[in-house]
XYZ file of C-alpha atoms in Angstrom:
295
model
C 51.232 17.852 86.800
C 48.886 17.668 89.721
C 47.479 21.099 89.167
C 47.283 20.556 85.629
C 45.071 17.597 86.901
C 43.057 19.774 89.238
C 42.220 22.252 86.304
C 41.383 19.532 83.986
C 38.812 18.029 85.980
C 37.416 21.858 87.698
C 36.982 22.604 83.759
C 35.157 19.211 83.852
C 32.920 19.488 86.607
C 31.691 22.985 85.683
C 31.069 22.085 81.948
C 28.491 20.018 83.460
C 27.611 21.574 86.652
C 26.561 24.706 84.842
C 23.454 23.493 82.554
C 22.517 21.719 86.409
C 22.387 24.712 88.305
C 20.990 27.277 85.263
C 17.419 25.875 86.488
C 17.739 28.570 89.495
C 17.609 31.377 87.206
C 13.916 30.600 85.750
C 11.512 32.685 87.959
C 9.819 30.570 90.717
C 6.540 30.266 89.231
C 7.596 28.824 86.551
C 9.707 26.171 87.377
C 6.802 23.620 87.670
C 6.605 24.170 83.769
C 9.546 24.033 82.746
C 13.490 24.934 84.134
C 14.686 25.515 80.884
C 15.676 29.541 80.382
C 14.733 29.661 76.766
C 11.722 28.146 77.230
C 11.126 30.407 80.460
C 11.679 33.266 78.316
C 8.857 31.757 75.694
C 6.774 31.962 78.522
C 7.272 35.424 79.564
C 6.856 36.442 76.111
C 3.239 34.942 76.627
C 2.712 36.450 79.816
C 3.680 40.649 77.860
C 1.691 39.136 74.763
C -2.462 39.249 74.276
C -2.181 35.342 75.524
C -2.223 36.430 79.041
C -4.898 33.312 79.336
C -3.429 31.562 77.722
C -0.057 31.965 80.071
C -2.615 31.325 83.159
C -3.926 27.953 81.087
C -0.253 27.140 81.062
C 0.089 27.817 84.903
C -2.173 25.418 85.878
C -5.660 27.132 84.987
C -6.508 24.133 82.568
C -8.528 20.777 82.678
C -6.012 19.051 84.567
C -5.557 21.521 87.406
C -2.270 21.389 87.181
C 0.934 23.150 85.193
C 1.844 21.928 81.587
C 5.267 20.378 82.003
C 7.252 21.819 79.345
C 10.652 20.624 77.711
C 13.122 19.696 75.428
C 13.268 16.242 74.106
C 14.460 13.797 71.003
C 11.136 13.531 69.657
C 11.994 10.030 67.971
C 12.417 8.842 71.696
C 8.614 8.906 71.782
C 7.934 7.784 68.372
C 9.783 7.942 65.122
C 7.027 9.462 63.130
C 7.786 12.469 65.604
C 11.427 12.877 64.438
C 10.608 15.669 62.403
C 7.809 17.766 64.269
C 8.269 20.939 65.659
C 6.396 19.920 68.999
C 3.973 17.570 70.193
C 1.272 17.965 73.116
C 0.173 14.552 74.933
C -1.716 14.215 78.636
C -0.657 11.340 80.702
C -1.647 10.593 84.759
C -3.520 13.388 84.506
C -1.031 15.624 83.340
C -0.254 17.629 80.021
C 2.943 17.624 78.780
C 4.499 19.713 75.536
C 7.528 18.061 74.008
C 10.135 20.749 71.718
C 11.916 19.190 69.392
C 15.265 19.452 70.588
C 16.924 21.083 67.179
C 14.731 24.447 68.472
C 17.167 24.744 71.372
C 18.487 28.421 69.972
C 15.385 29.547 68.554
C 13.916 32.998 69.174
C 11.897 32.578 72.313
C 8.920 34.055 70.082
C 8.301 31.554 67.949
C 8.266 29.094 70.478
C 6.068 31.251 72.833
C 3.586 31.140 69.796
C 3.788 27.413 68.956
C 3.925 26.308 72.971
C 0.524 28.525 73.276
C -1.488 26.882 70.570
C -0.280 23.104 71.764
C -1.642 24.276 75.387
C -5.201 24.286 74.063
C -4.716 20.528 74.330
C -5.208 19.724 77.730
C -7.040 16.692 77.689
C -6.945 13.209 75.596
C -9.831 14.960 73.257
C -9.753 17.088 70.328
C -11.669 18.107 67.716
C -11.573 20.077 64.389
C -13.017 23.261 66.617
C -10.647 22.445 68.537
C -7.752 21.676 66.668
C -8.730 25.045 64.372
C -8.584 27.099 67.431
C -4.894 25.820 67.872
C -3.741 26.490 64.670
C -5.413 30.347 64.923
C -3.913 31.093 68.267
C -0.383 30.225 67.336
C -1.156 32.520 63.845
C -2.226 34.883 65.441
C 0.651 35.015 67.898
C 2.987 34.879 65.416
C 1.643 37.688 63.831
C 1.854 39.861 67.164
C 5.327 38.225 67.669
C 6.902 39.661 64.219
C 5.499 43.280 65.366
C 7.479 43.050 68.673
C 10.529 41.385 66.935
C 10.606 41.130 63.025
C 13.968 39.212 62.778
C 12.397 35.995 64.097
C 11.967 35.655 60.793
C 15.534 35.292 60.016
C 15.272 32.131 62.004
C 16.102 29.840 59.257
C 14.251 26.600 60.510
C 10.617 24.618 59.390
C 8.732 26.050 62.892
C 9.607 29.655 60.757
C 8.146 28.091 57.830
C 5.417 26.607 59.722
C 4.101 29.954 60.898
C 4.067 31.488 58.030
C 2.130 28.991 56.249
C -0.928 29.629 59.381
C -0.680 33.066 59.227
C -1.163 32.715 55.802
C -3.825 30.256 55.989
C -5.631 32.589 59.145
C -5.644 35.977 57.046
C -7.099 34.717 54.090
C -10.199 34.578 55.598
C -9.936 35.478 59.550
C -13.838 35.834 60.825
C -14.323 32.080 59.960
C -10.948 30.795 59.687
C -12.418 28.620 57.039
C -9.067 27.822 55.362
C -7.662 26.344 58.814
C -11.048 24.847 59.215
C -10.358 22.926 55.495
C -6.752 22.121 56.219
C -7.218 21.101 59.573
C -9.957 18.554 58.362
C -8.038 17.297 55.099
C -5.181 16.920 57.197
C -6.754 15.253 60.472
C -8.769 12.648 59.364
C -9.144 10.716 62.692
C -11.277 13.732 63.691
C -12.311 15.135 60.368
C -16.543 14.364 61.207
C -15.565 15.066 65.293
C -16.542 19.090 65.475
C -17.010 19.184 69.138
C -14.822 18.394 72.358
C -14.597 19.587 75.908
C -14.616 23.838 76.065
C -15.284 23.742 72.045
C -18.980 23.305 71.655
C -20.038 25.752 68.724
C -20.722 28.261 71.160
C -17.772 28.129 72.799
C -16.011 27.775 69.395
C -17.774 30.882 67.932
C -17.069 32.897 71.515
C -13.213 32.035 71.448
C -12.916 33.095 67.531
C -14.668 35.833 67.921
C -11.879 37.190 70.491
C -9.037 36.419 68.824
C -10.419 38.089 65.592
C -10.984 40.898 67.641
C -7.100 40.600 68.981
C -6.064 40.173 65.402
C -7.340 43.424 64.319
C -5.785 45.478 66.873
C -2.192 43.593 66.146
C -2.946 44.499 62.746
C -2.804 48.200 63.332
C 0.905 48.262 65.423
C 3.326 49.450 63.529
C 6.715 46.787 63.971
C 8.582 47.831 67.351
C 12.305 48.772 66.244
C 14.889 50.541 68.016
C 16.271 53.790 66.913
C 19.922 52.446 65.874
C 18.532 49.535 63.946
C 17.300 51.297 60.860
C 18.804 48.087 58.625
C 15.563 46.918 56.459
C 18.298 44.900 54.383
C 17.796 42.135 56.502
C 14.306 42.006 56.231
C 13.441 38.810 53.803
C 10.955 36.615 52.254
C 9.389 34.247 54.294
C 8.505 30.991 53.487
C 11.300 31.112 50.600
C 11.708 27.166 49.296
C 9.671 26.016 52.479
C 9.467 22.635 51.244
C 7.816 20.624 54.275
C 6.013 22.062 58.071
C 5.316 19.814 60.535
C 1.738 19.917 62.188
C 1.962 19.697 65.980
C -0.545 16.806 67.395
C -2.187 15.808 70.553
C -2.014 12.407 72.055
C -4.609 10.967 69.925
C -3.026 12.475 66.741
C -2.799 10.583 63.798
C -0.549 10.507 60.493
C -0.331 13.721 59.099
C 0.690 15.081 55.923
C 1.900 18.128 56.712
C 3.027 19.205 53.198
C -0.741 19.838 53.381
C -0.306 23.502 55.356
C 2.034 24.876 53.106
C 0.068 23.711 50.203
C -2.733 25.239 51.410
C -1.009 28.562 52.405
C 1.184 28.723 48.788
C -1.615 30.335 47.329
C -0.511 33.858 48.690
C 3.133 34.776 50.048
C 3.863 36.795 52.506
C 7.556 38.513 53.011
C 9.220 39.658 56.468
C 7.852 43.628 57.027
C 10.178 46.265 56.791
C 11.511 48.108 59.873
C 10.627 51.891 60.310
C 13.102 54.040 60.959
C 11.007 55.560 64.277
C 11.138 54.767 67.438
C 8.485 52.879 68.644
C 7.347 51.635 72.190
C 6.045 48.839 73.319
C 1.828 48.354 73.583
C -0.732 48.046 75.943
C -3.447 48.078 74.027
C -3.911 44.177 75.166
C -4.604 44.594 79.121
C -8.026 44.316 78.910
C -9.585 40.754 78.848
C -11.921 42.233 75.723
C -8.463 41.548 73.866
C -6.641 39.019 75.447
C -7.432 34.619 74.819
């Protein structure tokens, strides 16, 4: 009886010894982002993806001079009208923080990495609709590198799948102005719908940043999808953004109510379906190490 005792309460402690000590398996620089492992793998994905600044932003290269503290959390916690949102970005003492809803906890480490890299663009208690536009076009464009590398993220059944979809939708309608964000973004953000500028998105600055992630977006649009020789299965390929019915926008601090119907509404006017895998063997890229196509 005693050692079924012993083994009872060994099965105990390690059931919750193990998510305590899984921290020590993130790589050391990032563990003053985050010491999840999914999320560490998000931000690895960043770090072999065209947002290598991004990834640095994330580090600590950002208007706080320090790292964006990155985690899981019950979004209601903060607020109920969060419950639902894929993520939220707010700055407090001087620090940014990104909040994952917690229902993402086994999603592909892509789609975070391209969600987590457009709410880093908010690292300050200011936005704008430059800004705000430049969020939503990083995180479409991402996700449109992201289904090259790895084409079943789309089998992630889950609104941050449908929410992607919807901006890369939104971004490829009309990419060298991004005019569509630009509408949605206003129609949908009405506490900065007349605010254009913020800190680091002057028109200039605006115009400088768009102008390299265009020129990123045309170079993802020439890779063919990366598949592995054995996985020549194009059956499981399938329509995205199939009965999306709602996508939540991810806000800064000084967010207000959204209606976030209001993306895919904007996006339903063309449809866009999961590309088919080649049956070739593909690597990997490096088309992206020079700074000329990197953001």
């Amino acid at each position: 009886m005693k050692n079924f005792i012993c083994l009872v309460l060994c099965c105990v402690f390690l059931n919750f010894a193990a998510p305590a000590f899984a921290w020590q398996r993130v790589e050391k620089p990032l563990r003053k982002v985050t010491r999840n492992l999914l999320i560490a793998e998000a931000l690895k994905d960043l770090r072999e993806s065209p947002a290598k600044i991004t990834y640095r932003r994330i580090l600590g290269n950002n208007n706080t001079q320090k790292p964006i503290k990155i985690k899981f959390k019950n979004l209601a916690r903060i607020n109920e009208k969060y419950t639902n949102y894929e993520m939220i970005s707010k700055v407090k003492r001087k620090r940014a923080y990104i909040y994952i809803n917690k229902k993402h906890k086994k999603a592909p480490s892509e789609l975070l990495a391209a969600s987590i890299a457009g709410l880093s663009v908010h690292d300050d208690k200011k936005n704008s609709v430059n800004e705000e536009t430049y969020a939503w076009a990083v995180e479409a464009v991402l996700s449109d590198y992201f289904l090259k590398v790895n084409p079943d993220v789309v089998n992630y059944d889950s609104t941050i799948t449908q929410r992607q979809a919807a901006l890369r939708q939104l971004y490829s309608k009309s990419p060298r102005d991004a005019k569509y964000i630009v509408s949605t973004v206003r129609k949908n953000r009405g506490g900065i719908k007349y605010k254009w500028e913020s800190k680091d998105y002057s028109y200039r600055e605006y115009r400088e940043k768009m102008a390299k992630l265009l020129n990123v977006y045309e170079e993802v649009k020439t890779m063919p999808a990366f598949v592995p020789v054995s996985d020549t299965n194009a059956d499981n390929a399938k329509e995205e953004n199939k009965n999306a019915t709602e996508i939540n926008a991810v806000q800064n601090e000084e967010s207000c109510t959204v209606d976030e119907q209001c993306i895919i509404d904007a996006a339903e006017q063309t449809k866009e379906t999961a590309p088919q895998k080649p049956e070739i063997d593909l690597k990997l890229y490096d088309i992206f190490q020079s700074e000329d196509n990197t953001f």
